[in-house]
Coordinates of C-alpha atoms in Angstrom, one line a residue:
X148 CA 8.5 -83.7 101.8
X149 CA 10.5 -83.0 105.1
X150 CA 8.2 -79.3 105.8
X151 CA 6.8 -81.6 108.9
X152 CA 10.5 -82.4 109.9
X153 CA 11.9 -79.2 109.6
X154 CA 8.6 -77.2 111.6
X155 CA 9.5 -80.3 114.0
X156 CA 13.1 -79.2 114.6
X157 CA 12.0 -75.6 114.3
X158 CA 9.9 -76.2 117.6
X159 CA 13.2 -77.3 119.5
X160 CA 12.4 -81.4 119.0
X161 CA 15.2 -83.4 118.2
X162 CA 14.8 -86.3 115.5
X163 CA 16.7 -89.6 116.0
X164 CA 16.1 -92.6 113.8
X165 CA 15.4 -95.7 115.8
X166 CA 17.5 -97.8 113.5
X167 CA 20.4 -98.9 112.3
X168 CA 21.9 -101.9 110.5
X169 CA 25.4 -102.0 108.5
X170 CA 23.5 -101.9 105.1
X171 CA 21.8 -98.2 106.9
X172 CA 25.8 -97.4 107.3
X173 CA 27.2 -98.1 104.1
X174 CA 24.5 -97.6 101.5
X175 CA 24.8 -93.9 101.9
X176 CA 21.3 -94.3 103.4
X177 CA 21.8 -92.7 107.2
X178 CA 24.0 -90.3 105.5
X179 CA 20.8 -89.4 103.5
X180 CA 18.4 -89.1 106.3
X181 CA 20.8 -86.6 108.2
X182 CA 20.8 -84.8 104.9
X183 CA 17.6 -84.3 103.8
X184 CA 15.3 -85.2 106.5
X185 CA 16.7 -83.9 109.9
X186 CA 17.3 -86.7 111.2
X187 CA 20.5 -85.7 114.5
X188 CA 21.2 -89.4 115.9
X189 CA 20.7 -92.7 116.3
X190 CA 19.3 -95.4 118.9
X191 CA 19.5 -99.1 119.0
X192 CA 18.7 -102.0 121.1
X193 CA 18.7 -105.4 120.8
X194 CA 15.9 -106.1 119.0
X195 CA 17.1 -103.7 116.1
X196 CA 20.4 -105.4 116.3
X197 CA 18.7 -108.9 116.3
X198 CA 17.2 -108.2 113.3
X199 CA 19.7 -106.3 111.3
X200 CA 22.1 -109.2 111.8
X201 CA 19.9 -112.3 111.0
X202 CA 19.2 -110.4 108.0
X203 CA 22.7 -111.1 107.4
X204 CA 23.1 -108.0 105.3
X205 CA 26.8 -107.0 105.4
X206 CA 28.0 -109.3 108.4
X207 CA 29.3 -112.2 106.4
X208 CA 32.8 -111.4 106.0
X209 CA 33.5 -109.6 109.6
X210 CA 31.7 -113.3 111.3
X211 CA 33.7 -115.1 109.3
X212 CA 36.4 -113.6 110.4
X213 CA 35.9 -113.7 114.1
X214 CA 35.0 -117.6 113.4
X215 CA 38.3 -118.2 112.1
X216 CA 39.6 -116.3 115.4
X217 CA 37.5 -118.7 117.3
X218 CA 35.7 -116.2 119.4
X219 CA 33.0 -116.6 121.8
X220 CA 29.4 -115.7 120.5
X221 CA 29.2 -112.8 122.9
X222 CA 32.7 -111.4 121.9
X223 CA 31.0 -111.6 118.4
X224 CA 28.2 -110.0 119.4
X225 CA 29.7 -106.9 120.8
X226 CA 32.6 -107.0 118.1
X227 CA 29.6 -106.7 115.6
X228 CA 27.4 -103.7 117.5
X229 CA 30.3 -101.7 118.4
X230 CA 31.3 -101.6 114.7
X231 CA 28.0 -100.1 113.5
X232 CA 27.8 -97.7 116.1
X233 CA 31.2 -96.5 115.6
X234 CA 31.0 -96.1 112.0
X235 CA 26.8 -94.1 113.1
X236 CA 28.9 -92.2 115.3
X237 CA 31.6 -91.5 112.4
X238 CA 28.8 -90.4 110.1
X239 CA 26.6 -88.2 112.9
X240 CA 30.6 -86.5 113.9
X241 CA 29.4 -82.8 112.3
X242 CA 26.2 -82.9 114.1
X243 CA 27.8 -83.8 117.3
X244 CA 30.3 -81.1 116.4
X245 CA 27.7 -78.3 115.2
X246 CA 25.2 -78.9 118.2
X247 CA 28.3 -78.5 120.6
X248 CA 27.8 -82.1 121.5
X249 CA 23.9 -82.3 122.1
X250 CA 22.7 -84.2 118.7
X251 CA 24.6 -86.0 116.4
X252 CA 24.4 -89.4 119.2
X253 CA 24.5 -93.2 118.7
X254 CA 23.1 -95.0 121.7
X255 CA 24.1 -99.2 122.2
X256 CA 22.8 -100.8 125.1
X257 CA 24.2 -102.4 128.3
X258 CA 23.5 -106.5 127.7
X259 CA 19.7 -106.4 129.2
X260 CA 20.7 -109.8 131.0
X261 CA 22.1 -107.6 133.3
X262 CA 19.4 -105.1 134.0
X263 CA 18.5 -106.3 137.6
X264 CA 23.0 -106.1 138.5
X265 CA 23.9 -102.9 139.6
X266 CA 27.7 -103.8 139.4
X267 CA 27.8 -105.6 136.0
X268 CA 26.1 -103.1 134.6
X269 CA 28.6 -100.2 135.2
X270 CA 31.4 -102.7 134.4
X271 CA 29.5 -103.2 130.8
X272 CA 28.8 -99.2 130.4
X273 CA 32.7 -98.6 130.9
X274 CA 33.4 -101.7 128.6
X275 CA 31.4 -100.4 125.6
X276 CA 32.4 -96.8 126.1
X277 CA 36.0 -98.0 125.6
X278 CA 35.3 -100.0 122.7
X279 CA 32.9 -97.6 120.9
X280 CA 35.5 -95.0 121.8
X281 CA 33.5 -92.2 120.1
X282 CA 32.7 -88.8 121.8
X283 CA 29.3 -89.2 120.1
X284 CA 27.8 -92.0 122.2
X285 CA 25.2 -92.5 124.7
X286 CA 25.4 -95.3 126.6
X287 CA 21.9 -97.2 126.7
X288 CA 21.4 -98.8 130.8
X289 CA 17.9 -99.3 132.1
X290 CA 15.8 -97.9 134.5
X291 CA 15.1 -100.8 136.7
X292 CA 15.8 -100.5 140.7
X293 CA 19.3 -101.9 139.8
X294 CA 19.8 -99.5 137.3
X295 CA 19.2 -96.1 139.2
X296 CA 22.5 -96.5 140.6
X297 CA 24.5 -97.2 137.9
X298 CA 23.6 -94.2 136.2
X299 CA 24.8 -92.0 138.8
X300 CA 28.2 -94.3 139.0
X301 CA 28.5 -93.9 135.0
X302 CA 27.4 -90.3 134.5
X303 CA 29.8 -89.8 137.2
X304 CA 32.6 -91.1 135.7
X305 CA 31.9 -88.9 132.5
X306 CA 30.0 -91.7 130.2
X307 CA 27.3 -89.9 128.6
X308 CA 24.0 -92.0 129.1
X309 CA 20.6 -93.2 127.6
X310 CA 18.4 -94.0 130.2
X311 CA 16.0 -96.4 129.1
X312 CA 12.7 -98.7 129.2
X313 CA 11.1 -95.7 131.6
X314 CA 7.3 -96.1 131.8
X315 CA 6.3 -94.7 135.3
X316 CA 6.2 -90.8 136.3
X317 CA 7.4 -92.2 139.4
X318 CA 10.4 -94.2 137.9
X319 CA 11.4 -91.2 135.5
X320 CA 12.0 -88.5 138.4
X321 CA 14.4 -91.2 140.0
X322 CA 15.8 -91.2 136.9
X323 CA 16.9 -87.4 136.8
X324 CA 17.7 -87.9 140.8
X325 CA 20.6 -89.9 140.0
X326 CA 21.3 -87.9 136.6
X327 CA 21.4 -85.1 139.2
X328 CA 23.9 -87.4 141.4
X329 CA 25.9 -88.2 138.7
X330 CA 26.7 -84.9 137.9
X331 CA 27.3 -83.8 141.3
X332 CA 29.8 -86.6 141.2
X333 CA 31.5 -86.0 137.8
X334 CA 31.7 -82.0 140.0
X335 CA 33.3 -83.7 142.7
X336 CA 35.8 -85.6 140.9
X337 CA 36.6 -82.2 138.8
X338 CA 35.2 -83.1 135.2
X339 CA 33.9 -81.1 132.8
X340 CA 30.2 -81.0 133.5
X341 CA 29.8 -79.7 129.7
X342 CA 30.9 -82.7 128.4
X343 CA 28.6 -84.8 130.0
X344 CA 24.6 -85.3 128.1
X345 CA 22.4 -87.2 128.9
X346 CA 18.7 -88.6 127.4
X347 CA 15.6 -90.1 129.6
X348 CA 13.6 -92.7 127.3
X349 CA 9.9 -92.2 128.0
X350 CA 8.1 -95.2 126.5
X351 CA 5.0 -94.2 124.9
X352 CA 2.8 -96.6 122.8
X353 CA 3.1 -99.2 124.7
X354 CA 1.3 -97.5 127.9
X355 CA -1.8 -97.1 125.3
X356 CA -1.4 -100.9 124.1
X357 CA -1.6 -102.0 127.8
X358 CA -4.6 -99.7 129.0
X359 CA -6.4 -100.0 125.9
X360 CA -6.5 -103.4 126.1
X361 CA -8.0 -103.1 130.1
X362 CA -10.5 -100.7 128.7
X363 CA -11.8 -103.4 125.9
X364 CA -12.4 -105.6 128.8
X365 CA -14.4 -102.9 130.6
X366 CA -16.1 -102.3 127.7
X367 CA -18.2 -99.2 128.2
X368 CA -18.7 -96.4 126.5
X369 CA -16.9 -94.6 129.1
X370 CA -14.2 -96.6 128.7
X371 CA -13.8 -97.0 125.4
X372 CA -14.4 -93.2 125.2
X373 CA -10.4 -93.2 127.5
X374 CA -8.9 -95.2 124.8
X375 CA -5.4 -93.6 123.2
X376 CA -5.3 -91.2 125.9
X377 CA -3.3 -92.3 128.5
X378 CA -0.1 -92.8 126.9
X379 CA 0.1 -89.2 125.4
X380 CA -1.3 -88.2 129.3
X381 CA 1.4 -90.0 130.6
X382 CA 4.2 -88.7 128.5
X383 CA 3.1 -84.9 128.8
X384 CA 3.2 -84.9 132.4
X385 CA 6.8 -86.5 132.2
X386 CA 7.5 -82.9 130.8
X387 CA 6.0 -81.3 133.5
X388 CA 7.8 -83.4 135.6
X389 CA 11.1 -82.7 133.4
X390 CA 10.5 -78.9 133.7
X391 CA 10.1 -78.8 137.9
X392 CA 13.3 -80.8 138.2
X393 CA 15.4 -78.8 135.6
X394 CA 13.9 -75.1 137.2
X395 CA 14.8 -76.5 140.9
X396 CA 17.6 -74.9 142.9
X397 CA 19.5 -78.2 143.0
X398 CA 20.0 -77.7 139.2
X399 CA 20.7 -74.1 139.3
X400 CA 24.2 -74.8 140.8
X401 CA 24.9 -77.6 138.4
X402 CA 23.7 -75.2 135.4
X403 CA 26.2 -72.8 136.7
X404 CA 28.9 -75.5 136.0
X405 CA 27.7 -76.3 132.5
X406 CA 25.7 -79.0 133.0
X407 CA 23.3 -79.9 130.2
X408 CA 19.9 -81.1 131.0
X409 CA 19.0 -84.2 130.6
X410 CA 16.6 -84.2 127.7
X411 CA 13.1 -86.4 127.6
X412 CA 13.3 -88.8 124.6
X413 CA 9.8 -89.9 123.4
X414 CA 10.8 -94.0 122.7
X415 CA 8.4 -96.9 121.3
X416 CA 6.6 -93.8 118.8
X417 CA 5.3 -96.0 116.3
X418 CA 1.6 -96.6 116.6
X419 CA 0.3 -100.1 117.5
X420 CA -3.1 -99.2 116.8
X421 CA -4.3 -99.3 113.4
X422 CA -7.2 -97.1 114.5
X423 CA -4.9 -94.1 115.3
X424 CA -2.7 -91.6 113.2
X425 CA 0.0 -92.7 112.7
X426 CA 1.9 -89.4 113.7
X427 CA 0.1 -89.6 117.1
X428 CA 3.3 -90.0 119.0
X429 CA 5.4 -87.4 117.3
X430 CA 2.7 -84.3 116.7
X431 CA 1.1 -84.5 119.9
X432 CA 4.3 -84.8 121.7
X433 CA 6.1 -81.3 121.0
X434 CA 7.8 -79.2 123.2
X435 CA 11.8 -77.6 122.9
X436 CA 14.4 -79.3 124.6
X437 CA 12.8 -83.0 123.5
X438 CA 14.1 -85.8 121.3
X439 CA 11.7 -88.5 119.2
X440 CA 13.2 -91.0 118.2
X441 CA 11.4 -93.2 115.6
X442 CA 11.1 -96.0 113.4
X443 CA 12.1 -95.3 109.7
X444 CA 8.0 -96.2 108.7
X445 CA 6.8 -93.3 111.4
X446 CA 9.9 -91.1 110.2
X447 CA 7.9 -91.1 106.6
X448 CA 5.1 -91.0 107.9
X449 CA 5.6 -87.3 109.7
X450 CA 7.9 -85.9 106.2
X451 CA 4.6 -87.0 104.2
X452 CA 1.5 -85.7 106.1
X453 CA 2.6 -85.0 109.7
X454 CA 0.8 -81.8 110.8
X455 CA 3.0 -80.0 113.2
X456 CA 1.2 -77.1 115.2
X457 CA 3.7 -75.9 118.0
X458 CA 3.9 -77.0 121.6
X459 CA 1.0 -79.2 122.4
X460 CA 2.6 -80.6 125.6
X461 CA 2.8 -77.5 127.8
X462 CA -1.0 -76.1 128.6
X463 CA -2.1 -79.7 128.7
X464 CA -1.2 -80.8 132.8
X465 CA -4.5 -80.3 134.0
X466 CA -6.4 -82.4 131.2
X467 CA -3.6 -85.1 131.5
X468 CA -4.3 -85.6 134.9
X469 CA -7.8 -86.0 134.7
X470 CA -7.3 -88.5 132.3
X471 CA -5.2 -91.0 134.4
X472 CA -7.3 -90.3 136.9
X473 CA -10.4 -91.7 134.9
X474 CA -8.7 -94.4 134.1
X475 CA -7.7 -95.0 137.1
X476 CA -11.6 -94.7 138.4
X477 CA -12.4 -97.3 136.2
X478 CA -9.8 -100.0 138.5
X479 CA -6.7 -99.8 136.3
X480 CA -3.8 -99.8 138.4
X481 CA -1.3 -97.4 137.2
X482 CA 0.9 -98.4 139.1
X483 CA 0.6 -102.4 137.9
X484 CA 0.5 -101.1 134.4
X485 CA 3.7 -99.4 134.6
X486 CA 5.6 -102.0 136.5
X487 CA 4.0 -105.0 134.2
X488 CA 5.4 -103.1 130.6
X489 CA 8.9 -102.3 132.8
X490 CA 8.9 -106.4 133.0
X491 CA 7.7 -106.8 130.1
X492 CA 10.3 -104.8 127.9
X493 CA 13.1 -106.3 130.2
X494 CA 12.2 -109.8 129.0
X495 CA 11.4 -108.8 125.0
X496 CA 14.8 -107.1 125.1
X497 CA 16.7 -110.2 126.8
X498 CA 14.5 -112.8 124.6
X499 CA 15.9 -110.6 121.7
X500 CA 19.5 -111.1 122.8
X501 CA 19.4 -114.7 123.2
X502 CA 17.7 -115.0 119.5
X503 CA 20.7 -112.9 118.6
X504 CA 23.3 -115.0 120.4
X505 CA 21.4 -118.2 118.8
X506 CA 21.6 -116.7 115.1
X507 CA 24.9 -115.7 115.2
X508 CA 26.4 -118.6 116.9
X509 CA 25.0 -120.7 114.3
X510 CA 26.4 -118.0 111.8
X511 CA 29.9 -118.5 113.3
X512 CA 29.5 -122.5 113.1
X513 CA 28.6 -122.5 109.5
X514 CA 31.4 -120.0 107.9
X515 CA 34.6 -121.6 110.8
X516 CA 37.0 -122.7 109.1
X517 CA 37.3 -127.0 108.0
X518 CA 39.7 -128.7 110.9
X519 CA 43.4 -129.8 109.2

């Protein structure tokens, strides 16, 4: 069953589980997934953590203890998170250990109310490393304007990062400029550059739900003919992009201290269209040095009839270009696109927060204990 998985990980592609809930943790089920089906870490964000507590699954007696405490919803919230990750982290520690510190990660996000607050966000990235307080985590801050700096200021400190919600080619070399910053900071400031990792989250599926959808309304056949294209075009040129930056001379000196690369992580891999395979985003998106992270559904899908075939990213630059630029021919603004799903995914992530805030407020109001 996990042939696909393993051929995956032979070809130098990380596999993290997009998931994780408290019933994951102590079922025995993550453990299980490590085990048998090469699965080397763990992201979440607040719509998995939305959903995994108003499931309600495990939570009961740790809410109704911080109601009887009296805290605020958001103390909850992060009191809640920081838990699962730390027992993710616990059960990923021998991956983390064997991979000298590469796999074997648990990403938690920055509160995506403060994605457009430079300052708040590196005060919330030092907050939730300290409370995590796991070697094994990546700390999830977004690539908005207000977040390019705050990467630099965290990966600077040492706070290994997840850089996330990137969409544009554009936004994603930024993104390894102020990795590249950071680093030279952490130098600076005389840390271990070794200790330091870092992932860049490349959204996928979403660029093809957003084009497609501009090619329907075009309608032709050449059109049509472009649809499920441009997300894979997109993703692979990341690479290239991924490969100039990490062969420059700027990184040369910083691979001479031990810095790791930062490694592109193919996000949002589940396929939205019904029409396509749904291993698209995983088998057509290998090359070493690259995590997938993916839903438990696409996760089975690859172990059961994924058909891995090597690198098919490298070799493909030329044809990926060609393919934005058709689209682009046909008056689909890459650059509105990208910004419009960077919005977009800033607002689903935040509406997912305040549900979560919502649920578990009324959670805490229902199991406080009766006045005297």
């Amino acid at each position: 069953m996990a042939d696909a998985l393993k051929r995956l990980s032979d070809e130098g592609v990380a596999i993290w589980l997009d998931d994780l809930s408290r019933k994951r943790i102590t079922s025995g089920n993550l453990a299980e997934l490590i085990d048998q089906q090469h699965v080397v870490g763990v992201t979440t964000n607040p719509s998995i953590f939305q959903k995994a507590i108003s499931s309600g699954d495990g939570y009961e007696q740790q809410l109704a203890d911080l109601a009887a405490r009296k805290v605020t919803v958001d103390e909850a919230i992060r009191m809640i998170t920081t838990a699962d990750v730390r027992d993710a982290a616990d059960i990923l520690r021998p991956v983390f250990d064997s991979t000298d510190g590469q796999d074997g990660r648990v990403s938690i996000e920055v509160d995506p109310r403060l994605a457009h607050d430079t300052v708040a966000t590196i005060a919330e990235a030092k907050q939730l490393a300290w409370l995590v307080d796991r070697p094994n985590t990546l700390i999830k801050i977004p690539a908005t304007e207000a977040g390019l700096p705050a990467i630099t200021e965290v990966i600077g400190r040492g706070i290994s990062v997840n850089v996330t919600l990137i969409f544009s080619l554009e936004r994603y070399r930024a993104v390894m400029d102020a990795y590249l910053a950071g680093l030279e900071k952490a130098k600076a400031a005389g840390l271990d550059l070794s200790k330091i990792h870092s992932v860049a989250s490349f959204f996928v599926s979403r660029v093809d739900s957003e084009i497609d959808k501009r090619l329907d309304g075009i309608g032709t056949d050449e059109a049509k003919a472009l649809k499920g294209k441009a997300a894979l075009a997109n993703a692979r040129l990341a690479y290239e992009a991924y490969e100039e930056v990490f062969g420059s001379e700027r990184w040369a000196a910083l691979d001479k201290a031990q810095a790791n690369k930062q490694r592109p992580l193919w996000a949002s891999t589940g396929v939205k269209d019904p029409a396509y395979k749904d291993t698209l985003y995983v088998v057509d998106l290998v090359a070493p040095g690259t995590v997938n992270t993916m839903p438990e559904a696409t996760l089975e899908a690859t172990a059961d009839h994924g058909v891995v075939s090597g690198d098919t990213i490298r070799g493909t630059y030329e044809q990926s270009r060609a393919e934005l630029d058709a689209v682009a021919k046909l008056g689909i603004s890459y650059d509105d696109v990208v910004q419009l799903l960077e919005d977009e995914g800033v607002e689903k992530f935040e509406a997912s927060w305040n549900d979560l805030l919502k649920s578990t407020e009324a959670e805490l109001t229902r199991l406080a204990p009766a006045e005297d």
